[in-house]
PDB file of C-alpha atoms in Angstrom:
ATOM      1  CA  MET A   1       4.536  -6.693 -20.265  1.00 82.00           C
ATOM      2  CA  THR A   2       3.371 -10.147 -19.047  1.00 87.00           C
ATOM      3  CA  VAL A   3      -0.246 -10.888 -18.189  1.00 94.00           C
ATOM      4  CA  LEU A   4       0.694 -13.114 -15.181  1.00 96.00           C
ATOM      5  CA  PRO A   5       3.454 -12.224 -12.762  1.00 97.00           C
ATOM      6  CA  ASP A   6       6.952 -13.944 -13.418  1.00 95.00           C
ATOM      7  CA  PRO A   7       8.489 -14.298 -10.900  1.00 97.00           C
ATOM      8  CA  ILE A   8       5.592 -14.681  -8.527  1.00 97.00           C
ATOM      9  CA  TRP A   9       7.509 -14.272  -5.206  1.00 98.00           C
ATOM     10  CA  PRO A  10       7.646 -10.376  -5.245  1.00 98.00           C
ATOM     11  CA  VAL A  11       3.958 -10.335  -5.714  1.00 98.00           C
ATOM     12  CA  VAL A  12       3.351 -12.704  -2.858  1.00 98.00           C
ATOM     13  CA  VAL A  13       5.796 -10.737  -0.543  1.00 98.00           C
ATOM     14  CA  LEU A  14       3.808  -7.545  -1.453  1.00 98.00           C
ATOM     15  CA  ALA A  15       0.452  -9.215  -0.709  1.00 98.00           C
ATOM     16  CA  ALA A  16       1.861 -10.331   2.669  1.00 98.00           C
ATOM     17  CA  ILE A  17       3.055  -6.720   3.401  1.00 98.00           C
ATOM     18  CA  GLN A  18      -0.491  -5.612   2.607  1.00 98.00           C
ATOM     19  CA  VAL A  19      -2.061  -7.999   4.923  1.00 98.00           C
ATOM     20  CA  VAL A  20       0.253  -7.033   7.698  1.00 97.00           C
ATOM     21  CA  ASP A  21      -0.559  -3.353   6.942  1.00 96.00           C
ATOM     22  CA  GLY A  22      -4.230  -4.038   7.064  1.00 97.00           C
ATOM     23  CA  VAL A  23      -4.025  -5.770  10.407  1.00 97.00           C
ATOM     24  CA  LEU A  24      -2.016  -2.808  11.737  1.00 96.00           C
ATOM     25  CA  SER A  25      -4.690  -0.471  10.507  1.00 94.00           C
ATOM     26  CA  TRP A  26      -7.629  -2.415  11.935  1.00 95.00           C
ATOM     27  CA  LYS A  27      -7.328  -0.718  15.260  1.00 93.00           C
ATOM     28  CA  PRO A  28      -4.289   1.536  14.286  1.00 94.00           C
ATOM     29  CA  VAL A  29      -1.188   0.871  16.306  1.00 94.00           C
ATOM     30  CA  PRO A  30       0.348   3.938  17.637  1.00 93.00           C
ATOM     31  CA  PHE A  31       2.660   4.769  14.649  1.00 90.00           C
ATOM     32  CA  VAL A  32      -0.082   4.171  12.308  1.00 92.00           C
ATOM     33  CA  ALA A  33      -2.439   6.427  14.087  1.00 93.00           C
ATOM     34  CA  GLN A  34       0.219   9.111  14.327  1.00 91.00           C
ATOM     35  CA  CYS A  35       0.636   8.946  10.628  1.00 91.00           C
ATOM     36  CA  PHE A  36      -3.030   9.394  10.050  1.00 93.00           C
ATOM     37  CA  ASP A  37      -3.165  12.266  12.435  1.00 93.00           C
ATOM     38  CA  ASP A  38       0.002  13.832  10.902  1.00 91.00           C
ATOM     39  CA  VAL A  39      -1.687  14.055   7.527  1.00 93.00           C
ATOM     40  CA  ARG A  40      -4.965  15.252   9.101  1.00 94.00           C
ATOM     41  CA  PHE A  41      -6.873  12.276   7.698  1.00 95.00           C
ATOM     42  CA  PRO A  42     -10.363  12.274   9.428  1.00 95.00           C
ATOM     43  CA  ARG A  43     -10.646   9.714  12.173  1.00 95.00           C
ATOM     44  CA  ARG A  44     -14.187   8.675  10.981  1.00 96.00           C
ATOM     45  CA  TRP A  45     -12.555   7.258   7.750  1.00 96.00           C
ATOM     46  CA  TRP A  46      -9.686   5.482   9.300  1.00 96.00           C
ATOM     47  CA  TRP A  47     -11.694   2.277   8.969  1.00 96.00           C
ATOM     48  CA  ILE A  48     -11.280   2.277   5.182  1.00 97.00           C
ATOM     49  CA  PHE A  49      -7.638   1.462   5.164  1.00 96.00           C
ATOM     50  CA  THR A  50      -8.057  -2.228   6.340  1.00 97.00           C
ATOM     51  CA  PRO A  51     -10.435  -3.271   3.532  1.00 98.00           C
ATOM     52  CA  ILE A  52      -8.234  -1.397   0.993  1.00 97.00           C
ATOM     53  CA  LYS A  53      -5.131  -3.364   2.216  1.00 98.00           C
ATOM     54  CA  PHE A  54      -7.019  -6.652   2.285  1.00 98.00           C
ATOM     55  CA  ALA A  55      -8.489  -6.026  -1.141  1.00 98.00           C
ATOM     56  CA  ALA A  56      -4.988  -5.190  -2.498  1.00 98.00           C
ATOM     57  CA  ALA A  57      -3.636  -8.339  -0.991  1.00 98.00           C
ATOM     58  CA  ALA A  58      -6.482 -10.486  -2.540  1.00 98.00           C
ATOM     59  CA  GLY A  59      -5.969  -8.857  -5.966  1.00 98.00           C
ATOM     60  CA  LEU A  60      -2.386  -9.600  -5.932  1.00 98.00           C
ATOM     61  CA  ILE A  61      -2.780 -13.154  -4.866  1.00 98.00           C
ATOM     62  CA  ALA A  62      -5.669 -13.740  -7.372  1.00 98.00           C
ATOM     63  CA  GLY A  63      -3.594 -11.932  -9.991  1.00 98.00           C
ATOM     64  CA  ILE A  64      -1.147 -15.004  -9.938  1.00 97.00           C
ATOM     65  CA  TRP A  65      -3.904 -16.818 -11.927  1.00 98.00           C
ATOM     66  CA  ILE A  66      -6.134 -14.127 -13.352  1.00 97.00           C
ATOM     67  CA  PRO A  67      -4.486 -12.360 -16.321  1.00 97.00           C
ATOM     68  CA  TYR A  68      -3.750  -8.562 -15.717  1.00 97.00           C
ATOM     69  CA  LEU A  69      -5.273  -8.424 -12.214  1.00 98.00           C
ATOM     70  CA  GLY A  70      -1.918  -8.563 -10.416  1.00 97.00           C
ATOM     71  CA  ALA A  71      -0.497  -5.841 -12.692  1.00 97.00           C
ATOM     72  CA  VAL A  72      -3.616  -3.598 -12.194  1.00 98.00           C
ATOM     73  CA  THR A  73      -3.398  -4.205  -8.529  1.00 98.00           C
ATOM     74  CA  CYS A  74       0.226  -3.282  -8.521  1.00 98.00           C
ATOM     75  CA  ALA A  75      -0.647  -0.073 -10.452  1.00 98.00           C
ATOM     76  CA  ALA A  76      -3.466   0.785  -7.918  1.00 98.00           C
ATOM     77  CA  LEU A  77      -0.949   0.465  -5.157  1.00 98.00           C
ATOM     78  CA  ILE A  78       1.497   2.847  -6.819  1.00 98.00           C
ATOM     79  CA  ALA A  79      -1.353   5.155  -7.150  1.00 98.00           C
ATOM     80  CA  TYR A  80      -2.375   4.760  -3.451  1.00 97.00           C
ATOM     81  CA  PHE A  81       1.301   5.457  -2.308  1.00 97.00           C
ATOM     82  CA  LEU A  82       1.611   8.470  -4.667  1.00 97.00           C
ATOM     83  CA  VAL A  83      -1.397   9.993  -2.999  1.00 96.00           C
ATOM     84  CA  ALA A  84      -0.079   9.127   0.409  1.00 94.00           C
ATOM     85  CA  ILE A  85       3.155  10.909  -0.391  1.00 95.00           C
ATOM     86  CA  GLY A  86       1.263  13.899  -1.777  1.00 95.00           C
ATOM     87  CA  MET A  87      -0.756  13.999   1.535  1.00 94.00           C
ATOM     88  CA  HIS A  88       2.454  13.956   3.648  1.00 93.00           C
ATOM     89  CA  VAL A  89       3.954  16.740   1.532  1.00 94.00           C
ATOM     90  CA  ALA A  90       0.722  18.779   1.711  1.00 95.00           C
ATOM     91  CA  ALA A  91       0.702  18.288   5.599  1.00 94.00           C
ATOM     92  CA  ARG A  92       4.409  19.180   5.636  1.00 93.00           C
ATOM     93  CA  ASP A  93       5.086  15.866   7.208  1.00 88.00           C
ATOM     94  CA  PHE A  94       8.640  15.286   6.160  1.00 88.00           C
ATOM     95  CA  GLY A  95       9.722  12.799   8.771  1.00 85.00           C
ATOM     96  CA  ARG A  96       9.870   8.991   9.049  1.00 81.00           C
ATOM     97  CA  ASN A  97       6.134   8.509   7.843  1.00 80.00           C
ATOM     98  CA  LEU A  98       6.909  10.054   4.459  1.00 84.00           C
ATOM     99  CA  PHE A  99      10.426   8.907   3.766  1.00 83.00           C
ATOM    100  CA  VAL A 100      10.403   5.369   5.328  1.00 84.00           C
ATOM    101  CA  ASN A 101       6.782   4.292   5.082  1.00 89.00           C
ATOM    102  CA  ALA A 102       5.125   5.915   2.179  1.00 92.00           C
ATOM    103  CA  THR A 103       8.154   6.286   0.025  1.00 94.00           C
ATOM    104  CA  GLY A 104       9.507   2.904   0.855  1.00 95.00           C
ATOM    105  CA  MET A 105       6.264   1.345   0.090  1.00 96.00           C
ATOM    106  CA  LEU A 106       6.126   3.130  -3.238  1.00 97.00           C
ATOM    107  CA  VAL A 107       9.539   1.807  -4.126  1.00 97.00           C
ATOM    108  CA  ILE A 108       8.465  -1.768  -3.169  1.00 98.00           C
ATOM    109  CA  CYS A 109       5.301  -1.436  -5.285  1.00 98.00           C
ATOM    110  CA  ILE A 110       7.243  -0.095  -8.399  1.00 98.00           C
ATOM    111  CA  ALA A 111       9.972  -2.626  -8.030  1.00 98.00           C
ATOM    112  CA  THR A 112       7.308  -5.527  -7.792  1.00 98.00           C
ATOM    113  CA  ALA A 113       5.480  -4.049 -10.902  1.00 98.00           C
ATOM    114  CA  LEU A 114       8.683  -3.787 -12.915  1.00 97.00           C
ATOM    115  CA  TRP A 115      10.093  -7.042 -11.860  1.00 97.00           C
ATOM    116  CA  SER A 116       7.161  -9.314 -12.077  1.00 97.00           C
ATOM    117  CA  PHE A 117       5.127  -7.632 -14.920  1.00 97.00           C
ATOM    118  CA  VAL A 118       7.422  -5.471 -17.122  1.00 95.00           C
ATOM    119  CA  LEU A 119      10.897  -6.724 -17.266  1.00 89.00           C
TER     120      LEU A 119
END
């Protein structure tokens, strides 16, 4: 395992995805709002996703220079998307949100962790 990402570009791409996801969650666009509704996530807590996504992006970018931070942030994102998948399964939401969004993001996060920090 490396303390700093190598290569860096997968971490930068994942950070950019998190920024876009944070913007889409700010005032949730229809497909994001539908996703939150489908897993019965309380509306009063929807606001929390934007700071989480922005913090993840910041952790990934800062992790380019701060040892272990990028790896820890990747691990946290993996945990986040495992929980998201669990919420979709618990809500019996077996559509696009589970298989494309949550599972797709989990694969991207695992690939980034493996490629930039492990292999």
